[in-house]
């Protein structure tokens, strides 16, 4: 135990050394607030096994879990100081950051293919061009919504060419299957469930339009509590490696938590989630730089916003370097 404690302190010290302007907390943290989400299997594994509760037990720190139904909710909670750490899609995090949400991203929880455009099995819609004039559901401020905008552009369409219906992910699925909308920009596991259980059809897929899963931290919390953030990231690393070694067991946890069938969970975990790249790098910066123009074109950020600067202010490529497992 003494050796383990020494290694933990050494790792935290190495992290803090990378960020010399960060202050060290003088007192134990009373409560650590973070989200869990069905689109973030690592968060479900952490919550199920109580690894964070174990990690912070000696400090007397209470772990508070808050369910995020989508990136928009996670980012709202962060902006309102309701949670300290929250998970979202990368482009959604950039949109929030550009509009004043004080967050940074020191960790990538997955690279998913978690969104696509779906229609009902009997729909006459066959391609993106057919969406003109149609009702399309998507959760505003999330990756599926931004995916929809980018997808429309590839077909020469604009947002005004469709009737956008803003619904949370689960409600979007219901609206599609009930015939209340013509198409839906879905999110796993709801998207996978609609495919497997209702035979909904994917009319447009593009892995490159699915931005990464970002673990975001409030800037104030990161600056005042770097050691605690490092401990959370180490726990996420434990969950990531466990999922890689136990994908079927991870799918069972997702199935139980999200109340979806095991085949749906297996589709999300095994075929649509890549857990191999947890460290933010230039790859993630470049992915956002490629996606960023849609935010200006659709008027989602203020005119004159320097999105390149916002991206570099959002993605922290240094903090997690000493914390990432190397094989």
GROMACS .gro file of C-alpha atoms in nm:
model
  327
    1UNK     CA    1   0.000   0.000   0.000
    2UNK     CA    2   0.287   0.237   0.074
    3UNK     CA    3   0.436   0.173  -0.270
    4UNK     CA    4   0.097   0.229  -0.437
    5UNK     CA    5   0.048   0.554  -0.246
    6UNK     CA    6   0.395   0.669  -0.349
    7UNK     CA    7   0.324   0.594  -0.716
    8UNK     CA    8  -0.007   0.783  -0.701
    9UNK     CA    9   0.164   1.085  -0.552
   10UNK     CA   10   0.442   1.067  -0.809
   11UNK     CA   11   0.192   1.053  -1.095
   12UNK     CA   12  -0.008   1.344  -0.959
   13UNK     CA   13   0.311   1.543  -0.910
   14UNK     CA   14   0.418   1.476  -1.268
   15UNK     CA   15   0.080   1.597  -1.392
   16UNK     CA   16   0.096   1.912  -1.183
   17UNK     CA   17   0.448   1.977  -1.311
   18UNK     CA   18   0.314   1.990  -1.664
   19UNK     CA   19   0.080   2.268  -1.554
   20UNK     CA   20   0.288   2.494  -1.328
   21UNK     CA   21   0.023   2.765  -1.302
   22UNK     CA   22  -0.221   2.528  -1.132
   23UNK     CA   23  -0.255   2.566  -0.756
   24UNK     CA   24  -0.261   2.270  -0.519
   25UNK     CA   25  -0.571   2.222  -0.307
   26UNK     CA   26  -0.505   2.258   0.065
   27UNK     CA   27  -0.805   2.061   0.190
   28UNK     CA   28  -0.972   1.735   0.085
   29UNK     CA   29  -1.254   1.770  -0.164
   30UNK     CA   30  -1.596   1.737   0.002
   31UNK     CA   31  -1.783   1.631  -0.311
   32UNK     CA   32  -1.682   1.528  -0.662
   33UNK     CA   33  -1.961   1.577  -0.915
   34UNK     CA   34  -1.950   1.405  -1.251
   35UNK     CA   35  -2.185   1.267  -1.510
   36UNK     CA   36  -2.253   0.923  -1.647
   37UNK     CA   37  -2.406   0.869  -1.989
   38UNK     CA   38  -2.520   0.578  -2.201
   39UNK     CA   39  -2.301   0.710  -2.483
   40UNK     CA   40  -1.999   0.683  -2.251
   41UNK     CA   41  -1.955   0.316  -2.152
   42UNK     CA   42  -1.650   0.400  -1.940
   43UNK     CA   43  -1.863   0.615  -1.712
   44UNK     CA   44  -2.110   0.328  -1.668
   45UNK     CA   45  -1.831   0.087  -1.577
   46UNK     CA   46  -1.684   0.332  -1.326
   47UNK     CA   47  -2.020   0.386  -1.161
   48UNK     CA   48  -2.107   0.015  -1.155
   49UNK     CA   49  -1.784  -0.094  -0.987
   50UNK     CA   50  -1.753   0.204  -0.752
   51UNK     CA   51  -1.389   0.263  -0.840
   52UNK     CA   52  -1.409   0.637  -0.780
   53UNK     CA   53  -1.586   0.584  -0.449
   54UNK     CA   54  -1.300   0.353  -0.348
   55UNK     CA   55  -1.036   0.597  -0.475
   56UNK     CA   56  -1.170   0.890  -0.271
   57UNK     CA   57  -1.298   0.704   0.033
   58UNK     CA   58  -0.996   0.782   0.252
   59UNK     CA   59  -1.043   1.154   0.178
   60UNK     CA   60  -1.406   1.149   0.286
   61UNK     CA   61  -1.506   1.277  -0.060
   62UNK     CA   62  -1.864   1.211  -0.166
   63UNK     CA   63  -1.905   1.102  -0.529
   64UNK     CA   64  -2.217   1.248  -0.692
   65UNK     CA   65  -2.328   1.095  -1.024
   66UNK     CA   66  -2.560   1.287  -1.257
   67UNK     CA   67  -2.715   1.129  -1.567
   68UNK     CA   68  -2.653   1.318  -1.893
   69UNK     CA   69  -2.914   1.239  -2.158
   70UNK     CA   70  -2.700   1.404  -2.426
   71UNK     CA   71  -2.403   1.633  -2.483
   72UNK     CA   72  -2.630   1.934  -2.447
   73UNK     CA   73  -2.725   1.830  -2.093
   74UNK     CA   74  -2.367   1.751  -1.988
   75UNK     CA   75  -2.247   2.088  -2.117
   76UNK     CA   76  -2.536   2.273  -1.953
   77UNK     CA   77  -2.448   2.110  -1.620
   78UNK     CA   78  -2.083   2.211  -1.658
   79UNK     CA   79  -2.172   2.568  -1.749
   80UNK     CA   80  -2.408   2.594  -1.452
   81UNK     CA   81  -2.145   2.451  -1.212
   82UNK     CA   82  -2.374   2.157  -1.139
   83UNK     CA   83  -2.098   1.907  -1.217
   84UNK     CA   84  -1.720   1.929  -1.228
   85UNK     CA   85  -1.652   1.672  -1.501
   86UNK     CA   86  -1.883   1.579  -1.787
   87UNK     CA   87  -1.880   1.382  -2.113
   88UNK     CA   88  -1.983   1.511  -2.453
   89UNK     CA   89  -1.909   1.488  -2.822
   90UNK     CA   90  -1.610   1.688  -2.939
   91UNK     CA   91  -1.788   1.927  -3.175
   92UNK     CA   92  -2.059   1.992  -2.917
   93UNK     CA   93  -1.785   2.080  -2.665
   94UNK     CA   94  -1.629   2.320  -2.915
   95UNK     CA   95  -1.965   2.488  -2.975
   96UNK     CA   96  -2.015   2.529  -2.601
   97UNK     CA   97  -1.661   2.658  -2.546
   98UNK     CA   98  -1.698   2.909  -2.831
   99UNK     CA   99  -2.014   3.040  -2.666
  100UNK     CA  100  -1.853   3.094  -2.327
  101UNK     CA  101  -1.868   2.760  -2.147
  102UNK     CA  102  -1.543   2.754  -1.936
  103UNK     CA  103  -1.426   2.398  -2.004
  104UNK     CA  104  -1.113   2.210  -2.107
  105UNK     CA  105  -1.074   1.857  -2.242
  106UNK     CA  106  -0.782   1.656  -2.100
  107UNK     CA  107  -0.910   1.306  -2.192
  108UNK     CA  108  -1.085   1.118  -2.475
  109UNK     CA  109  -1.320   0.845  -2.352
  110UNK     CA  110  -1.379   0.688  -2.696
  111UNK     CA  111  -1.393   0.738  -3.069
  112UNK     CA  112  -1.747   0.635  -3.155
  113UNK     CA  113  -1.958   0.602  -3.462
  114UNK     CA  114  -2.254   0.698  -3.249
  115UNK     CA  115  -2.468   0.895  -3.491
  116UNK     CA  116  -2.616   0.856  -3.839
  117UNK     CA  117  -2.936   0.951  -4.019
  118UNK     CA  118  -3.223   0.706  -3.991
  119UNK     CA  119  -3.566   0.664  -4.147
  120UNK     CA  120  -3.844   0.410  -4.089
  121UNK     CA  121  -3.817   0.076  -4.262
  122UNK     CA  122  -4.105   0.159  -4.499
  123UNK     CA  123  -3.993   0.516  -4.571
  124UNK     CA  124  -3.966   0.629  -4.935
  125UNK     CA  125  -3.661   0.837  -4.835
  126UNK     CA  126  -3.347   0.684  -4.985
  127UNK     CA  127  -3.080   0.952  -4.962
  128UNK     CA  128  -3.000   1.294  -4.822
  129UNK     CA  129  -3.153   1.480  -5.116
  130UNK     CA  130  -3.488   1.321  -5.029
  131UNK     CA  131  -3.486   1.504  -4.694
  132UNK     CA  132  -3.573   1.835  -4.857
  133UNK     CA  133  -3.897   1.963  -4.705
  134UNK     CA  134  -3.911   1.680  -4.453
  135UNK     CA  135  -3.929   1.679  -4.072
  136UNK     CA  136  -3.600   1.570  -3.917
  137UNK     CA  137  -3.550   1.522  -3.542
  138UNK     CA  138  -3.218   1.593  -3.369
  139UNK     CA  139  -3.111   1.719  -3.029
  140UNK     CA  140  -2.984   2.073  -3.071
  141UNK     CA  141  -2.633   2.131  -2.935
  142UNK     CA  142  -2.528   1.768  -2.975
  143UNK     CA  143  -2.318   1.571  -3.221
  144UNK     CA  144  -2.625   1.429  -3.403
  145UNK     CA  145  -2.755   1.780  -3.470
  146UNK     CA  146  -2.418   1.898  -3.599
  147UNK     CA  147  -2.384   1.572  -3.793
  148UNK     CA  148  -2.718   1.651  -3.957
  149UNK     CA  149  -2.604   1.999  -4.061
  150UNK     CA  150  -2.279   1.867  -4.209
  151UNK     CA  151  -2.461   1.583  -4.385
  152UNK     CA  152  -2.712   1.821  -4.545
  153UNK     CA  153  -2.429   2.033  -4.676
  154UNK     CA  154  -2.281   1.735  -4.862
  155UNK     CA  155  -2.609   1.710  -5.053
  156UNK     CA  156  -2.625   2.082  -5.124
  157UNK     CA  157  -2.897   2.138  -4.867
  158UNK     CA  158  -2.923   2.393  -4.583
  159UNK     CA  159  -3.091   2.377  -4.246
  160UNK     CA  160  -3.375   2.584  -4.389
  161UNK     CA  161  -3.440   2.312  -4.649
  162UNK     CA  162  -3.575   2.081  -4.377
  163UNK     CA  163  -3.805   2.124  -4.079
  164UNK     CA  164  -3.585   2.059  -3.778
  165UNK     CA  165  -3.765   1.916  -3.474
  166UNK     CA  166  -3.561   1.952  -3.155
  167UNK     CA  167  -3.605   1.646  -2.933
  168UNK     CA  168  -3.384   1.464  -2.686
  169UNK     CA  169  -3.235   1.146  -2.830
  170UNK     CA  170  -3.484   0.897  -2.683
  171UNK     CA  171  -3.778   1.117  -2.785
  172UNK     CA  172  -3.635   1.148  -3.136
  173UNK     CA  173  -3.638   0.772  -3.171
  174UNK     CA  174  -3.999   0.754  -3.054
  175UNK     CA  175  -4.103   1.032  -3.291
  176UNK     CA  176  -3.942   0.853  -3.586
  177UNK     CA  177  -4.098   0.516  -3.511
  178UNK     CA  178  -4.441   0.674  -3.449
  179UNK     CA  179  -4.429   0.858  -3.780
  180UNK     CA  180  -4.422   1.205  -3.626
  181UNK     CA  181  -4.097   1.290  -3.810
  182UNK     CA  182  -3.960   1.164  -4.139
  183UNK     CA  183  -3.600   1.114  -4.028
  184UNK     CA  184  -3.387   1.128  -3.717
  185UNK     CA  185  -3.022   1.202  -3.647
  186UNK     CA  186  -2.986   0.934  -3.382
  187UNK     CA  187  -2.741   0.849  -3.107
  188UNK     CA  188  -2.640   0.511  -2.970
  189UNK     CA  189  -2.769   0.313  -2.794
  190UNK     CA  190  -3.107   0.451  -2.907
  191UNK     CA  191  -3.000   0.443  -3.273
  192UNK     CA  192  -2.880   0.083  -3.251
  193UNK     CA  193  -3.203  -0.016  -3.074
  194UNK     CA  194  -3.415   0.142  -3.346
  195UNK     CA  195  -3.219  -0.046  -3.612
  196UNK     CA  196  -3.235  -0.386  -3.447
  197UNK     CA  197  -3.582  -0.368  -3.292
  198UNK     CA  198  -3.779  -0.157  -3.541
  199UNK     CA  199  -3.575  -0.219  -3.857
  200UNK     CA  200  -3.510   0.151  -3.903
  201UNK     CA  201  -3.276   0.216  -4.195
  202UNK     CA  202  -2.955   0.416  -4.196
  203UNK     CA  203  -2.960   0.640  -4.502
  204UNK     CA  204  -2.635   0.822  -4.431
  205UNK     CA  205  -2.326   0.720  -4.236
  206UNK     CA  206  -1.995   0.903  -4.214
  207UNK     CA  207  -1.747   0.803  -3.944
  208UNK     CA  208  -1.546   1.119  -4.007
  209UNK     CA  209  -1.847   1.330  -3.904
  210UNK     CA  210  -1.863   1.157  -3.564
  211UNK     CA  211  -1.638   1.366  -3.340
  212UNK     CA  212  -1.466   1.204  -3.047
  213UNK     CA  213  -1.601   1.147  -2.697
  214UNK     CA  214  -1.458   1.430  -2.486
  215UNK     CA  215  -1.424   1.420  -2.108
  216UNK     CA  216  -1.460   1.787  -2.018
  217UNK     CA  217  -1.359   1.958  -1.694
  218UNK     CA  218  -1.458   2.300  -1.566
  219UNK     CA  219  -1.150   2.522  -1.599
  220UNK     CA  220  -1.176   2.643  -1.240
  221UNK     CA  221  -1.190   2.286  -1.112
  222UNK     CA  222  -0.897   2.180  -1.328
  223UNK     CA  223  -0.686   2.471  -1.205
  224UNK     CA  224  -0.773   2.434  -0.837
  225UNK     CA  225  -0.795   2.053  -0.819
  226UNK     CA  226  -0.543   1.904  -1.067
  227UNK     CA  227  -0.462   1.611  -0.839
  228UNK     CA  228  -0.827   1.511  -0.813
  229UNK     CA  229  -0.872   1.542  -1.189
  230UNK     CA  230  -0.568   1.319  -1.238
  231UNK     CA  231  -0.720   1.059  -1.007
  232UNK     CA  232  -1.044   1.064  -1.206
  233UNK     CA  233  -0.855   1.019  -1.532
  234UNK     CA  234  -0.663   0.726  -1.386
  235UNK     CA  235  -0.998   0.571  -1.295
  236UNK     CA  236  -1.122   0.629  -1.650
  237UNK     CA  237  -0.806   0.460  -1.774
  238UNK     CA  238  -0.884   0.160  -1.553
  239UNK     CA  239  -1.234   0.146  -1.701
  240UNK     CA  240  -1.105   0.185  -2.057
  241UNK     CA  241  -0.861  -0.102  -2.025
  242UNK     CA  242  -1.126  -0.317  -1.856
  243UNK     CA  243  -1.368  -0.258  -2.145
  244UNK     CA  244  -1.100  -0.349  -2.401
  245UNK     CA  245  -1.037  -0.675  -2.214
  246UNK     CA  246  -1.404  -0.744  -2.132
  247UNK     CA  247  -1.623  -0.605  -2.413
  248UNK     CA  248  -1.906  -0.852  -2.361
  249UNK     CA  249  -1.922  -0.780  -1.989
  250UNK     CA  250  -1.914  -0.407  -2.063
  251UNK     CA  251  -2.205  -0.456  -2.303
  252UNK     CA  252  -2.401  -0.628  -2.027
  253UNK     CA  253  -2.352  -0.324  -1.804
  254UNK     CA  254  -2.464  -0.091  -2.084
  255UNK     CA  255  -2.764  -0.314  -2.150
  256UNK     CA  256  -2.872  -0.304  -1.787
  257UNK     CA  257  -2.809   0.068  -1.734
  258UNK     CA  258  -2.965   0.192  -2.059
  259UNK     CA  259  -3.238  -0.074  -2.053
  260UNK     CA  260  -3.158  -0.195  -2.402
  261UNK     CA  261  -3.115  -0.550  -2.526
  262UNK     CA  262  -2.775  -0.714  -2.516
  263UNK     CA  263  -2.746  -0.725  -2.899
  264UNK     CA  264  -2.800  -0.347  -2.905
  265UNK     CA  265  -2.532  -0.294  -2.641
  266UNK     CA  266  -2.291  -0.529  -2.819
  267UNK     CA  267  -2.340  -0.336  -3.144
  268UNK     CA  268  -2.247  -0.012  -2.968
  269UNK     CA  269  -1.952  -0.150  -2.770
  270UNK     CA  270  -1.793  -0.391  -3.016
  271UNK     CA  271  -1.865  -0.239  -3.357
  272UNK     CA  272  -1.912   0.132  -3.302
  273UNK     CA  273  -1.670   0.227  -3.026
  274UNK     CA  274  -1.292   0.258  -3.042
  275UNK     CA  275  -1.125   0.286  -2.701
  276UNK     CA  276  -0.766   0.293  -2.825
  277UNK     CA  277  -0.690   0.668  -2.829
  278UNK     CA  278  -0.749   0.829  -2.488
  279UNK     CA  279  -0.484   1.100  -2.509
  280UNK     CA  280  -0.588   1.426  -2.680
  281UNK     CA  281  -0.348   1.497  -2.966
  282UNK     CA  282  -0.316   1.698  -3.285
  283UNK     CA  283  -0.545   1.439  -3.444
  284UNK     CA  284  -0.833   1.566  -3.232
  285UNK     CA  285  -0.740   1.928  -3.295
  286UNK     CA  286  -0.741   1.866  -3.669
  287UNK     CA  287  -1.074   1.683  -3.652
  288UNK     CA  288  -1.234   1.985  -3.488
  289UNK     CA  289  -1.068   2.226  -3.729
  290UNK     CA  290  -1.222   2.030  -4.015
  291UNK     CA  291  -1.566   2.031  -3.851
  292UNK     CA  292  -1.560   2.388  -3.716
  293UNK     CA  293  -1.669   2.579  -4.029
  294UNK     CA  294  -2.026   2.447  -3.995
  295UNK     CA  295  -2.058   2.641  -3.668
  296UNK     CA  296  -1.996   2.970  -3.848
  297UNK     CA  297  -2.191   2.882  -4.160
  298UNK     CA  298  -2.500   2.804  -3.953
  299UNK     CA  299  -2.462   3.109  -3.728
  300UNK     CA  300  -2.413   2.899  -3.416
  301UNK     CA  301  -2.128   3.118  -3.288
  302UNK     CA  302  -2.079   3.494  -3.282
  303UNK     CA  303  -1.940   3.652  -3.599
  304UNK     CA  304  -1.563   3.693  -3.578
  305UNK     CA  305  -1.515   3.404  -3.334
  306UNK     CA  306  -1.161   3.267  -3.370
  307UNK     CA  307  -1.248   2.898  -3.369
  308UNK     CA  308  -0.886   2.792  -3.417
  309UNK     CA  309  -0.796   2.967  -3.092
  310UNK     CA  310  -1.100   2.819  -2.919
  311UNK     CA  311  -0.998   2.468  -3.025
  312UNK     CA  312  -0.650   2.511  -2.881
  313UNK     CA  313  -0.799   2.652  -2.561
  314UNK     CA  314  -1.034   2.354  -2.535
  315UNK     CA  315  -0.810   2.055  -2.604
  316UNK     CA  316  -0.541   1.996  -2.343
  317UNK     CA  317  -0.279   1.766  -2.494
  318UNK     CA  318  -0.048   1.778  -2.188
  319UNK     CA  319  -0.241   1.701  -1.873
  320UNK     CA  320  -0.303   1.329  -1.926
  321UNK     CA  321   0.033   1.234  -2.075
  322UNK     CA  322   0.172   1.077  -1.753
  323UNK     CA  323  -0.161   0.908  -1.679
  324UNK     CA  324  -0.224   0.714  -2.001
  325UNK     CA  325  -0.143   0.343  -2.004
  326UNK     CA  326   0.104   0.253  -2.277
  327UNK     CA  327   0.007  -0.101  -2.355
   0.00000   0.00000   0.00000
